[in-house]
Amino acid sequence: MLLSTDEEYLPLEFISNFKGAEKLLLEVEASLIYHYKPELNTISKKKANYDIVSEVHIQNFSKYSNFLNDNFISV
């Protein structure tokens, strides 16, 4: 989901420019890898490889864990 400039939530699937949506997902993935530095990911661990500056709100709707639920990360 994206929060638009008029503060409306927009599902990523609604972005008509697929390349733009794909780039956004890659940027968020790189920033999460850089921030959390998971052991099995080697790309994006040493430096922030992203161009988009934003804040990501992580919500976990799993019934098994609260992992990263309701966290904000600046990317």
Short mmCIF file of N, CA and C in Angstrom, two decimals:
data_model
loop_
_atom_site.label_atom_id
_atom_site.label_comp_id
_atom_site.label_asym_id
_atom_site.label_seq_id
_atom_site.Cartn_x
_atom_site.Cartn_y
_atom_site.Cartn_z
N MET A 1 0.83 -1.18 0.00
CA MET A 1 0.00 0.00 0.00
C MET A 1 0.88 1.24 0.00
N LEU A 2 0.45 2.23 -0.69
CA LEU A 2 1.11 3.53 -0.69
C LEU A 2 0.18 4.55 -0.06
N LEU A 3 0.77 5.51 0.60
CA LEU A 3 -0.01 6.63 1.12
C LEU A 3 0.22 7.79 0.16
N SER A 4 -0.80 8.19 -0.56
CA SER A 4 -0.66 9.23 -1.57
C SER A 4 -0.48 10.60 -0.92
N THR A 5 -0.19 11.60 -1.75
CA THR A 5 0.02 12.96 -1.24
C THR A 5 -1.23 13.53 -0.60
N ASP A 6 -2.40 13.04 -1.00
CA ASP A 6 -3.64 13.50 -0.35
C ASP A 6 -4.06 12.57 0.78
N GLU A 7 -3.10 11.78 1.28
CA GLU A 7 -3.26 10.90 2.44
C GLU A 7 -4.33 9.83 2.25
N GLU A 8 -4.40 9.30 1.04
CA GLU A 8 -5.27 8.17 0.75
C GLU A 8 -4.39 6.94 0.52
N TYR A 9 -4.80 5.79 1.04
CA TYR A 9 -4.05 4.56 0.81
C TYR A 9 -4.34 4.03 -0.58
N LEU A 10 -3.29 3.62 -1.26
CA LEU A 10 -3.40 3.14 -2.63
C LEU A 10 -2.68 1.80 -2.73
N PRO A 11 -3.39 0.73 -3.11
CA PRO A 11 -2.72 -0.56 -3.28
C PRO A 11 -1.66 -0.47 -4.38
N LEU A 12 -0.54 -1.11 -4.18
CA LEU A 12 0.55 -1.07 -5.15
C LEU A 12 0.09 -1.57 -6.52
N GLU A 13 -0.88 -2.49 -6.54
CA GLU A 13 -1.38 -3.03 -7.80
C GLU A 13 -2.07 -1.96 -8.65
N PHE A 14 -2.49 -0.86 -8.03
CA PHE A 14 -3.20 0.19 -8.76
C PHE A 14 -2.25 1.15 -9.47
N ILE A 15 -0.95 1.02 -9.26
CA ILE A 15 0.00 1.89 -9.96
C ILE A 15 0.04 1.43 -11.41
N SER A 16 -0.34 2.32 -12.32
CA SER A 16 -0.47 1.93 -13.72
C SER A 16 0.89 1.75 -14.40
N ASN A 17 1.91 2.41 -13.90
CA ASN A 17 3.24 2.25 -14.47
C ASN A 17 3.92 1.08 -13.75
N PHE A 18 3.90 -0.11 -14.37
CA PHE A 18 4.45 -1.30 -13.74
C PHE A 18 5.92 -1.12 -13.39
N LYS A 19 6.69 -0.48 -14.26
CA LYS A 19 8.12 -0.27 -13.99
C LYS A 19 8.30 0.58 -12.74
N GLY A 20 7.44 1.56 -12.54
CA GLY A 20 7.52 2.39 -11.34
C GLY A 20 7.22 1.60 -10.08
N ALA A 21 6.21 0.73 -10.15
CA ALA A 21 5.86 -0.11 -9.01
C ALA A 21 6.98 -1.10 -8.71
N GLU A 22 7.55 -1.67 -9.76
CA GLU A 22 8.65 -2.62 -9.58
C GLU A 22 9.87 -1.95 -8.96
N LYS A 23 10.19 -0.74 -9.42
CA LYS A 23 11.32 0.00 -8.86
C LYS A 23 11.08 0.32 -7.39
N LEU A 24 9.86 0.70 -7.06
CA LEU A 24 9.54 1.01 -5.67
C LEU A 24 9.72 -0.23 -4.78
N LEU A 25 9.25 -1.38 -5.24
CA LEU A 25 9.41 -2.61 -4.46
C LEU A 25 10.88 -2.97 -4.28
N LEU A 26 11.68 -2.82 -5.34
CA LEU A 26 13.11 -3.11 -5.24
C LEU A 26 13.80 -2.17 -4.27
N GLU A 27 13.40 -0.90 -4.29
CA GLU A 27 13.98 0.08 -3.37
C GLU A 27 13.64 -0.25 -1.91
N VAL A 28 12.40 -0.62 -1.67
CA VAL A 28 11.99 -0.98 -0.31
C VAL A 28 12.72 -2.24 0.14
N GLU A 29 12.82 -3.22 -0.75
CA GLU A 29 13.55 -4.44 -0.39
C GLU A 29 15.00 -4.14 -0.04
N ALA A 30 15.67 -3.32 -0.85
CA ALA A 30 17.06 -2.97 -0.58
C ALA A 30 17.21 -2.24 0.74
N SER A 31 16.28 -1.36 1.04
CA SER A 31 16.38 -0.61 2.29
C SER A 31 16.13 -1.50 3.50
N LEU A 32 15.23 -2.47 3.38
CA LEU A 32 15.00 -3.41 4.49
C LEU A 32 16.22 -4.29 4.72
N ILE A 33 16.85 -4.75 3.63
CA ILE A 33 18.07 -5.55 3.77
C ILE A 33 19.16 -4.72 4.42
N TYR A 34 19.31 -3.47 3.98
CA TYR A 34 20.34 -2.60 4.56
C TYR A 34 20.06 -2.34 6.04
N HIS A 35 18.82 -2.12 6.38
CA HIS A 35 18.45 -1.79 7.76
C HIS A 35 18.62 -2.98 8.71
N TYR A 36 18.14 -4.17 8.29
CA TYR A 36 18.14 -5.33 9.18
C TYR A 36 19.34 -6.26 9.01
N LYS A 37 20.04 -6.16 7.87
CA LYS A 37 21.23 -6.97 7.58
C LYS A 37 21.05 -8.46 7.87
N PRO A 38 20.09 -9.10 7.21
CA PRO A 38 19.89 -10.54 7.42
C PRO A 38 21.10 -11.34 6.92
N GLU A 39 21.38 -12.44 7.57
CA GLU A 39 22.58 -13.23 7.27
C GLU A 39 22.63 -13.75 5.84
N LEU A 40 21.52 -14.18 5.29
CA LEU A 40 21.53 -14.81 3.97
C LEU A 40 21.50 -13.83 2.80
N ASN A 41 21.25 -12.57 3.04
CA ASN A 41 21.26 -11.57 1.97
C ASN A 41 22.60 -10.85 1.96
N THR A 42 23.25 -10.82 0.80
CA THR A 42 24.54 -10.14 0.71
C THR A 42 24.43 -8.84 -0.07
N ILE A 43 23.51 -8.75 -0.99
CA ILE A 43 23.32 -7.52 -1.76
C ILE A 43 22.61 -6.50 -0.89
N SER A 44 23.02 -5.26 -0.96
CA SER A 44 22.40 -4.13 -0.24
C SER A 44 22.73 -4.10 1.24
N LYS A 45 23.63 -4.96 1.73
CA LYS A 45 23.94 -4.97 3.15
C LYS A 45 24.93 -3.88 3.55
N LYS A 46 25.85 -3.54 2.65
CA LYS A 46 26.94 -2.64 3.03
C LYS A 46 26.63 -1.17 2.80
N LYS A 47 25.74 -0.87 1.91
CA LYS A 47 25.37 0.53 1.67
C LYS A 47 23.92 0.61 1.22
N ALA A 48 23.37 1.76 1.40
CA ALA A 48 21.99 1.98 0.97
C ALA A 48 21.99 2.15 -0.55
N ASN A 49 21.43 1.18 -1.26
CA ASN A 49 21.43 1.18 -2.72
C ASN A 49 20.14 1.72 -3.31
N TYR A 50 19.50 2.65 -2.66
CA TYR A 50 18.21 3.10 -3.15
C TYR A 50 18.19 4.60 -3.41
N ASP A 51 17.28 5.00 -4.29
CA ASP A 51 17.16 6.40 -4.71
C ASP A 51 15.96 7.09 -4.08
N ILE A 52 14.94 6.34 -3.75
CA ILE A 52 13.70 6.91 -3.22
C ILE A 52 13.83 7.11 -1.72
N VAL A 53 13.52 8.29 -1.24
CA VAL A 53 13.57 8.57 0.20
C VAL A 53 12.13 8.64 0.69
N SER A 54 11.83 7.83 1.67
CA SER A 54 10.46 7.77 2.17
C SER A 54 10.47 7.12 3.55
N GLU A 55 9.30 6.90 4.08
CA GLU A 55 9.14 6.17 5.32
C GLU A 55 8.22 4.99 5.06
N VAL A 56 8.62 3.82 5.53
CA VAL A 56 7.85 2.60 5.32
C VAL A 56 7.21 2.19 6.64
N HIS A 57 5.93 1.93 6.59
CA HIS A 57 5.19 1.43 7.75
C HIS A 57 4.96 -0.06 7.54
N ILE A 58 5.55 -0.87 8.40
CA ILE A 58 5.43 -2.32 8.27
C ILE A 58 4.29 -2.80 9.16
N GLN A 59 3.39 -3.55 8.56
CA GLN A 59 2.29 -4.16 9.31
C GLN A 59 2.32 -5.66 9.08
N ASN A 60 2.22 -6.42 10.13
CA ASN A 60 2.25 -7.87 10.06
C ASN A 60 0.87 -8.39 10.46
N PHE A 61 0.20 -9.02 9.52
CA PHE A 61 -1.14 -9.54 9.78
C PHE A 61 -1.14 -11.04 10.05
N SER A 62 0.03 -11.59 10.33
CA SER A 62 0.15 -13.01 10.63
C SER A 62 -0.47 -13.31 11.99
N LYS A 63 -1.13 -14.43 12.08
CA LYS A 63 -1.70 -14.82 13.38
C LYS A 63 -0.68 -15.57 14.23
N TYR A 64 0.53 -15.82 13.69
CA TYR A 64 1.54 -16.59 14.40
C TYR A 64 2.60 -15.75 15.08
N SER A 65 2.77 -14.51 14.65
CA SER A 65 3.87 -13.70 15.19
C SER A 65 3.55 -12.22 15.06
N ASN A 66 4.13 -11.42 15.93
CA ASN A 66 4.03 -9.96 15.84
C ASN A 66 5.29 -9.36 15.25
N PHE A 67 6.13 -10.17 14.63
CA PHE A 67 7.42 -9.72 14.10
C PHE A 67 7.27 -8.48 13.23
N LEU A 68 7.97 -7.43 13.58
CA LEU A 68 7.99 -6.16 12.86
C LEU A 68 6.63 -5.49 12.73
N ASN A 69 5.66 -5.89 13.50
CA ASN A 69 4.34 -5.29 13.36
C ASN A 69 4.35 -3.85 13.85
N ASP A 70 3.79 -2.98 13.05
CA ASP A 70 3.60 -1.57 13.37
C ASP A 70 4.91 -0.82 13.56
N ASN A 71 5.94 -1.20 12.79
CA ASN A 71 7.23 -0.51 12.81
C ASN A 71 7.32 0.48 11.66
N PHE A 72 8.03 1.56 11.88
CA PHE A 72 8.30 2.55 10.84
C PHE A 72 9.80 2.56 10.57
N ILE A 73 10.17 2.57 9.29
CA ILE A 73 11.58 2.61 8.90
C ILE A 73 11.74 3.71 7.86
N SER A 74 12.70 4.58 8.06
CA SER A 74 13.02 5.59 7.06
C SER A 74 13.91 4.97 6.00
N VAL A 75 13.52 5.14 4.75
CA VAL A 75 14.32 4.59 3.65
C VAL A 75 14.68 5.69 2.68
#
